[in-house]
Coordinates of N, CA and C in Angstrom, one line a residue:
X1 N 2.3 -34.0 85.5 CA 3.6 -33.5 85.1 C 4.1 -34.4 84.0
X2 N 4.6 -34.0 82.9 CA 4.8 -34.7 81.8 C 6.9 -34.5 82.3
X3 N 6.5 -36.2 82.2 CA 8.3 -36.4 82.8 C 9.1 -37.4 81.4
X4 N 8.4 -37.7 80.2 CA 9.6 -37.8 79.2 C 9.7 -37.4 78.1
X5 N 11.0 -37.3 77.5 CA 10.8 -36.1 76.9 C 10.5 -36.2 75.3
X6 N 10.1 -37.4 74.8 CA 8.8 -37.3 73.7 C 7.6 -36.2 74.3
X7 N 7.3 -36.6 75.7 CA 5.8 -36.0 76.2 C 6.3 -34.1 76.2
X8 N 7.0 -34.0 76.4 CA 7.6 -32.7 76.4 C 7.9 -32.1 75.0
X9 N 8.4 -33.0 74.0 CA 8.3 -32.3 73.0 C 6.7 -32.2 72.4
X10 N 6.2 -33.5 72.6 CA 4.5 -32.6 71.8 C 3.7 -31.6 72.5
X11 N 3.9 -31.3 74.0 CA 4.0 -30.6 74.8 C 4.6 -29.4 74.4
X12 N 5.3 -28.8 73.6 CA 6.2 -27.5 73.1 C 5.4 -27.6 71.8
X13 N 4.9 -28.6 71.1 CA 4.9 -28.5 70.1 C 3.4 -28.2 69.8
X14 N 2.2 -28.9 70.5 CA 1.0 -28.1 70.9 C 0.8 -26.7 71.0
X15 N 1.7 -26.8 71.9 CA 1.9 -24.9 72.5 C 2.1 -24.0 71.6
X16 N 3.2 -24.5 70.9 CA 3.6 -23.8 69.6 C 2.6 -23.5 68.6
X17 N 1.9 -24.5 68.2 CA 0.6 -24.7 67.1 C -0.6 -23.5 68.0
X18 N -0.6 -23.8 69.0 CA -1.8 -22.5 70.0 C -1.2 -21.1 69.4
X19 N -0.1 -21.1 70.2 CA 0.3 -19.9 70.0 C 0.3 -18.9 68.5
X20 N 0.8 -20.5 67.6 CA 0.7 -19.5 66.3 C -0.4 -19.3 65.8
X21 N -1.7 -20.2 66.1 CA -3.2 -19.9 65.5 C -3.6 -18.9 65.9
X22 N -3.7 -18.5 67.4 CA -4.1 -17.3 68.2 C -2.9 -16.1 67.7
X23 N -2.0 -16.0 67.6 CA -1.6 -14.9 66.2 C -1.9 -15.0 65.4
X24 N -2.4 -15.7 64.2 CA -3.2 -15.3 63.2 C -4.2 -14.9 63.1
X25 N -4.9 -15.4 64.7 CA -6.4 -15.1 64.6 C -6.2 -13.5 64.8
X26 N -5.3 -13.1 65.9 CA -5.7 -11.7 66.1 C -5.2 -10.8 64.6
X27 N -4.1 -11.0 64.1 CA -3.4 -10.5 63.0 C -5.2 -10.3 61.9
X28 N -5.6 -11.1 62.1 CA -6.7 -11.5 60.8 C -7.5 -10.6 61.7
X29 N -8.2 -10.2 63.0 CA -8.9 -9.0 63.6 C -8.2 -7.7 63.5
X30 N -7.2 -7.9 63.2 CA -6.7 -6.1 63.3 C -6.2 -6.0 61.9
X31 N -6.2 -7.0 61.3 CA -5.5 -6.2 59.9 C -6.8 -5.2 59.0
X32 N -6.5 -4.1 58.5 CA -7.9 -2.6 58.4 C -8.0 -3.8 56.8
X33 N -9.2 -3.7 55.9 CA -9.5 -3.7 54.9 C -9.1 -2.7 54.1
X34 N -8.8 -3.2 52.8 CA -8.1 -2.2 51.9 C -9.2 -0.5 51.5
X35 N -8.7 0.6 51.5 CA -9.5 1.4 51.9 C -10.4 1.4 50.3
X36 N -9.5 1.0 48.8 CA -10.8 1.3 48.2 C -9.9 0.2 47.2
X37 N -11.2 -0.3 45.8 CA -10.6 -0.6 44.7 C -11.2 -0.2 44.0
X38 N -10.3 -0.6 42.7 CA -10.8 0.0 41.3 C -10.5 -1.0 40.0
X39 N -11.6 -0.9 39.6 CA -12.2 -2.2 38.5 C -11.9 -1.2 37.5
X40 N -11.5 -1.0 36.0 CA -11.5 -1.1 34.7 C -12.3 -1.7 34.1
X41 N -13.4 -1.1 33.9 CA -14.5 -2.5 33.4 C -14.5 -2.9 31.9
X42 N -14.6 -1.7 31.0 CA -14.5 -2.4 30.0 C -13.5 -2.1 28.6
X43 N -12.7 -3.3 29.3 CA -11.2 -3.4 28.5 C -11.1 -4.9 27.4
X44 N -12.0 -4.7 26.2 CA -11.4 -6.0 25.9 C -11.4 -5.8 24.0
X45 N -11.3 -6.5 23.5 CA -11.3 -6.6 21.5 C -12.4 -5.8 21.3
X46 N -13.7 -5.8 21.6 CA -14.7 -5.4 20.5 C -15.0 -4.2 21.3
X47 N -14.6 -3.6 22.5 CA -14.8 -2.6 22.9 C -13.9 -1.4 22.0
X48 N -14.5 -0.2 21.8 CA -13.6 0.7 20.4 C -12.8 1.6 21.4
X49 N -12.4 1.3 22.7 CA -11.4 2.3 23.3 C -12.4 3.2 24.7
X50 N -13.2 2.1 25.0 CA -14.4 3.2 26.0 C -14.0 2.9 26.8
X51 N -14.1 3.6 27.9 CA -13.5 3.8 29.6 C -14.8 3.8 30.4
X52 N -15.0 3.0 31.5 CA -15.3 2.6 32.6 C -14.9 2.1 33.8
X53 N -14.9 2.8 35.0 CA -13.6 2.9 36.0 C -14.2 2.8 37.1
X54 N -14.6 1.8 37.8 CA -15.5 1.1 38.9 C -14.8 1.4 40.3
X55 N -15.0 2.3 41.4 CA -14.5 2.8 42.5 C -15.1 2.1 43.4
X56 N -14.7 1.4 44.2 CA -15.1 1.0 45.5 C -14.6 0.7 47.0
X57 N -15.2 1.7 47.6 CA -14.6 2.0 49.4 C -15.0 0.7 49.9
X58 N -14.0 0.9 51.1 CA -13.9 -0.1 51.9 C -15.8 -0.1 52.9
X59 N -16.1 1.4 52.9 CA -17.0 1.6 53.4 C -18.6 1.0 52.2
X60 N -18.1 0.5 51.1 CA -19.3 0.3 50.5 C -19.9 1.2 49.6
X61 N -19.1 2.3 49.5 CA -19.4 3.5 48.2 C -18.9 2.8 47.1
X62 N -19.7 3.1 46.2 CA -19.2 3.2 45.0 C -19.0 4.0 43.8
X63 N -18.5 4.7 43.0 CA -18.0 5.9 42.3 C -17.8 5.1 40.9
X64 N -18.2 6.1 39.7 CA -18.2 5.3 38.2 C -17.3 6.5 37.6
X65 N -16.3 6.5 37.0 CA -16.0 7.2 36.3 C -15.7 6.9 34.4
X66 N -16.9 7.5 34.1 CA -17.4 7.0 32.6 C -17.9 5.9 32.5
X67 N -18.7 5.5 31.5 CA -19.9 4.8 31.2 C -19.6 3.4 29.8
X68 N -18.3 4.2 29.1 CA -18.0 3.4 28.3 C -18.8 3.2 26.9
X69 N -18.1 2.9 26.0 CA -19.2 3.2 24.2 C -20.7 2.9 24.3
X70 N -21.0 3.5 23.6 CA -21.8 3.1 22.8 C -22.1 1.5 22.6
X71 N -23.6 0.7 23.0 CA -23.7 -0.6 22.5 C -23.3 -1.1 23.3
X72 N -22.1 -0.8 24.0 CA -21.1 -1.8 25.3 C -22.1 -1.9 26.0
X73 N -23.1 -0.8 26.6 CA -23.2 -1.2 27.9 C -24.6 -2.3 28.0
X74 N -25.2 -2.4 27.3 CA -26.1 -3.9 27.4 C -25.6 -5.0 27.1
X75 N -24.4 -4.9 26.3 CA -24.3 -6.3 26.0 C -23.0 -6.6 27.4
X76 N -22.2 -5.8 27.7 CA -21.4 -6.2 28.2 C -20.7 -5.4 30.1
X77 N -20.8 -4.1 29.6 CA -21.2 -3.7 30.7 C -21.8 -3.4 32.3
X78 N -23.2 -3.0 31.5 CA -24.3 -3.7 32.6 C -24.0 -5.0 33.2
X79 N -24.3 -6.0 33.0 CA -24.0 -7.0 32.8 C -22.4 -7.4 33.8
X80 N -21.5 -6.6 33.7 CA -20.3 -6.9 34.5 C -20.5 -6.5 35.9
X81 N -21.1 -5.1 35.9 CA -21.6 -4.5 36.9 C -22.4 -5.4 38.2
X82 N -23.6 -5.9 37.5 CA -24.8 -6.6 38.5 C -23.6 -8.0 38.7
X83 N -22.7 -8.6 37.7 CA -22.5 -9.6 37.8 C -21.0 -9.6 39.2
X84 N -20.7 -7.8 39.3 CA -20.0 -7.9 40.5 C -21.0 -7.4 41.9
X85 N -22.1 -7.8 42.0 CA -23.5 -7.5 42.6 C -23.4 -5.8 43.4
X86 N -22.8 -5.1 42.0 CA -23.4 -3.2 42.5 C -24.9 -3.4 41.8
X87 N -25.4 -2.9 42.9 CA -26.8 -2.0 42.6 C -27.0 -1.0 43.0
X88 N -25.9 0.0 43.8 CA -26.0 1.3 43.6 C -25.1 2.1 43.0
X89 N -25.3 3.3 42.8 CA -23.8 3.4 42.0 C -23.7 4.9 42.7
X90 N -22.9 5.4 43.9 CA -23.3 7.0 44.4 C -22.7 8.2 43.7
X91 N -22.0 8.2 42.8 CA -21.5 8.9 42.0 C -21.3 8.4 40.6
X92 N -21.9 8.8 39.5 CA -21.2 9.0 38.1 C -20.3 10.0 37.6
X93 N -19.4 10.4 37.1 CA -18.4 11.2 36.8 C -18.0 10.8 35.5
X94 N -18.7 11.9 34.2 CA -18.4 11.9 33.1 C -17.7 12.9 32.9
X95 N -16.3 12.5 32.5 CA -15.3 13.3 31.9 C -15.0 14.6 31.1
X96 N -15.6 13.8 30.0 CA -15.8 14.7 29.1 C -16.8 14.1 28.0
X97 N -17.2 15.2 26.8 CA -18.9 14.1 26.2 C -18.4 13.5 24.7
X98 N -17.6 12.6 24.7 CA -17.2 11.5 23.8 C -17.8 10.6 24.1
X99 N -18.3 10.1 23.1 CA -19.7 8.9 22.9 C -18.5 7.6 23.7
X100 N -17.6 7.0 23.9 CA -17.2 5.9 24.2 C -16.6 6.8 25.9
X101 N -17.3 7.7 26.0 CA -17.1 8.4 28.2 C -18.4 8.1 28.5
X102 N -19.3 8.1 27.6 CA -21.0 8.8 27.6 C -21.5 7.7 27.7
X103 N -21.3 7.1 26.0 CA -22.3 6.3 26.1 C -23.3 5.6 26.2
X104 N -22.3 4.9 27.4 CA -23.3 4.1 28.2 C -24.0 4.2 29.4
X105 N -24.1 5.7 29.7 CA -24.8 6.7 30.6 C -26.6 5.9 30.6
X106 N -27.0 6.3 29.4 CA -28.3 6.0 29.6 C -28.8 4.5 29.4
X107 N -28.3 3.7 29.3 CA -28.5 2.5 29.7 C -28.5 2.0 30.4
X108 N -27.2 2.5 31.4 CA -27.4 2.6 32.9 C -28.2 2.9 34.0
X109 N -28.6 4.7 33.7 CA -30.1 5.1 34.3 C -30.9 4.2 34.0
X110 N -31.1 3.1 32.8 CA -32.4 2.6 32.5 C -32.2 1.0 33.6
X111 N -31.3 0.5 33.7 CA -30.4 -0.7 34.1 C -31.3 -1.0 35.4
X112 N -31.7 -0.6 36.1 CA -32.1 -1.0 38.0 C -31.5 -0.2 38.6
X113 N -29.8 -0.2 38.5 CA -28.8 0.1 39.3 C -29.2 1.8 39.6
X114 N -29.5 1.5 41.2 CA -29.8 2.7 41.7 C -28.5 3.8 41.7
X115 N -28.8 5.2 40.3 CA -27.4 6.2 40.8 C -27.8 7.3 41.6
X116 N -26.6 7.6 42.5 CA -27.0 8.9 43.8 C -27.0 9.9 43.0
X117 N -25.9 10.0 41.7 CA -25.8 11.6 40.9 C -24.9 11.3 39.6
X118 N -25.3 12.5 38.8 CA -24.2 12.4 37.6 C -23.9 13.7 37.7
X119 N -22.3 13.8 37.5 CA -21.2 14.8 37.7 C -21.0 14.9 36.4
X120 N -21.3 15.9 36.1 CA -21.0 16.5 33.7 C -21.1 17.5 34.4
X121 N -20.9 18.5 32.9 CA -20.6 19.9 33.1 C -21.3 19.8 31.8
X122 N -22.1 21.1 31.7 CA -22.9 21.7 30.5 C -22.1 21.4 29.1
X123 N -22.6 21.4 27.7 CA -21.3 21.4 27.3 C -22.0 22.3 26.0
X124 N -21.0 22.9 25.5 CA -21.5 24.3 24.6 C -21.3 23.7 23.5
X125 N -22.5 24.5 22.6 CA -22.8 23.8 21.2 C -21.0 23.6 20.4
X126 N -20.6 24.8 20.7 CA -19.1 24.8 19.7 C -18.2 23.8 19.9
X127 N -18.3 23.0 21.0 CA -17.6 21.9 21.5 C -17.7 20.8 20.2
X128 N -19.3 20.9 20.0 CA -19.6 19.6 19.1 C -19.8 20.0 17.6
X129 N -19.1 21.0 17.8 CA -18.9 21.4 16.5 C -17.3 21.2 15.8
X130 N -16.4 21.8 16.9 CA -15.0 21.0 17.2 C -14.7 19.9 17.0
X131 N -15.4 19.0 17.9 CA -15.1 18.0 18.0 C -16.0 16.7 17.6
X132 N -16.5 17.3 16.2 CA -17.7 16.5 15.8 C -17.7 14.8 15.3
X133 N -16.4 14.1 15.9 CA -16.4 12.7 15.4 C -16.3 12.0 17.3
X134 N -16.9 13.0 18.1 CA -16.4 12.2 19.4 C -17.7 12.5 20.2
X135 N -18.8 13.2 19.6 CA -19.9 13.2 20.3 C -21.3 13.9 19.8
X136 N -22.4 13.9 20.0 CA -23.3 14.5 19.7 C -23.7 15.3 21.2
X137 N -24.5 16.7 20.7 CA -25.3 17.3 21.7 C -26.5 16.5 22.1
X138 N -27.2 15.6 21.1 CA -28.2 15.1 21.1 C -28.2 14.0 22.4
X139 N -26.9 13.5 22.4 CA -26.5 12.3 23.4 C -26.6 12.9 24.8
X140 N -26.1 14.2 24.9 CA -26.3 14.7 26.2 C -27.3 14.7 26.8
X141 N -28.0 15.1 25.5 CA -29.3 15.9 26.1 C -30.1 14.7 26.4
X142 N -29.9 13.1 25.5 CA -30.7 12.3 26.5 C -30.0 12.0 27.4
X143 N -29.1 11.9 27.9 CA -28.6 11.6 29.2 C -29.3 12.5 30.3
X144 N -29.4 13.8 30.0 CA -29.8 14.8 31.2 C -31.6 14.5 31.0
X145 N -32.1 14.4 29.8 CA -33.8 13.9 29.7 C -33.5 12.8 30.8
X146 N -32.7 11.9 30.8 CA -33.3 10.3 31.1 C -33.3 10.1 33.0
X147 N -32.1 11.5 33.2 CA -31.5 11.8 34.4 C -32.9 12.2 34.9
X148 N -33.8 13.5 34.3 CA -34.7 13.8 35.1 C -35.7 13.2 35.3
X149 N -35.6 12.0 34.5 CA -37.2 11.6 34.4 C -36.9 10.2 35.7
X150 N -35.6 9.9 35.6 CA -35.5 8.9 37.1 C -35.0 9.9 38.2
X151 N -35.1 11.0 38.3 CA -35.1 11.6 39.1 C -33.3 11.8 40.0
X152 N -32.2 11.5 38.9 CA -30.8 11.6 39.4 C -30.4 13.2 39.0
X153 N -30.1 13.3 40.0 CA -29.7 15.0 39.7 C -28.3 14.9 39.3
X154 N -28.0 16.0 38.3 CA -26.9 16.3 37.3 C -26.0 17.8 38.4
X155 N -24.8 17.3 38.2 CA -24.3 18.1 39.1 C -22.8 19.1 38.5
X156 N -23.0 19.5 37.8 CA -21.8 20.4 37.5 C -20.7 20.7 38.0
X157 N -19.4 20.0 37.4 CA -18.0 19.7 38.2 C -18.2 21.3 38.5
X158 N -18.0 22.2 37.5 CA -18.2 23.6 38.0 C -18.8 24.2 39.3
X159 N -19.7 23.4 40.0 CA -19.9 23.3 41.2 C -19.8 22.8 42.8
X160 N -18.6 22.2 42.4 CA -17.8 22.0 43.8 C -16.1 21.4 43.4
X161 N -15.7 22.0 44.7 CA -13.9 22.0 44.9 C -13.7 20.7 45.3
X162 N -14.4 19.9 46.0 CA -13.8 18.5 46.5 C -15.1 18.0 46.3
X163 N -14.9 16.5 46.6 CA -16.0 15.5 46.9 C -15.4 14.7 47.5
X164 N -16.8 14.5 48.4 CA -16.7 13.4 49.5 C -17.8 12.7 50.0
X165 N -17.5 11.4 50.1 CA -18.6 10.1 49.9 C -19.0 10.4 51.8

């Protein structure tokens, strides 16, 4: 029996130190992980305005939306990717076919980085006739060449209402 009352206060004061470790411990077991993040990958000077938008679940999916210019994606890109250690990538989602959304599509397919799919939609010659300072047909077409030959199948937003990982 602790009978003075120094011994009693390090005695409360022990107790105290238990008690709050053993709440943090459990606080730190029950608090959920954040359900997803999202990286902007390539935002800096020499990039000409290209979008790359890095999705990642708490579950370990991860989602690309656009690919980013032209040229970015070897030098800087890629490169950011492996250096945040993705090696898979289960969805790509190209927006629309502007060489700085596109881009960096097939450099990617060539990259390691295993993709589950790429989500494009067909795109009609008049498009790039329209809008002939934002993309070539030619670019597509190697994107969808480079898709079959690694074997990622191209999936037409036109072909589904939701998605889910």
């Amino acid at each position: 029996m602790i009978t003075s009352t120094s011994g009693r206060f390090l005695f409360v004061l022990v107790l105290a130190f238990a008690i709050v470790c053993q709440a943090h411990w459990l606080l730190a077991q029950t608090a959920s992980p954040p359900e997803l993040s999202a990286t902007m990958i390539n935002v800096n000077s020499r990039a000409t305005q290209g979008d790359a938008h890095l999705i990642q679940t708490a579950e370990g999916n991860t989602i690309l939306i656009d690919t980013g210019a032209v040229g970015y994606a070897e030098r800087e890109f890629i490169p950011a990717l492996k250096k945040k250690g993705i090696r898979k990538i289960d969805a790509v989602f190209i927006t629309h076919p502007h060489y700085d959304h596109n881009g960096g599509m097939v450099p990617l397919l060539r990259s390691g980085i295993k993709i589950g799919a790429i989500y494009m939609d067909e795109i009609a010659p008049a498009w790039f006739q329209r809008e002939w300072w934002g993309g070539k047909a030619e670019d597509i077409q190697a994107i969808v060449d480079t898709a079959q030959q690694k074997k990622v199948p191209i999936i037409a937003h036109s072909q589904w209402q939701e998605f889910k990982l």
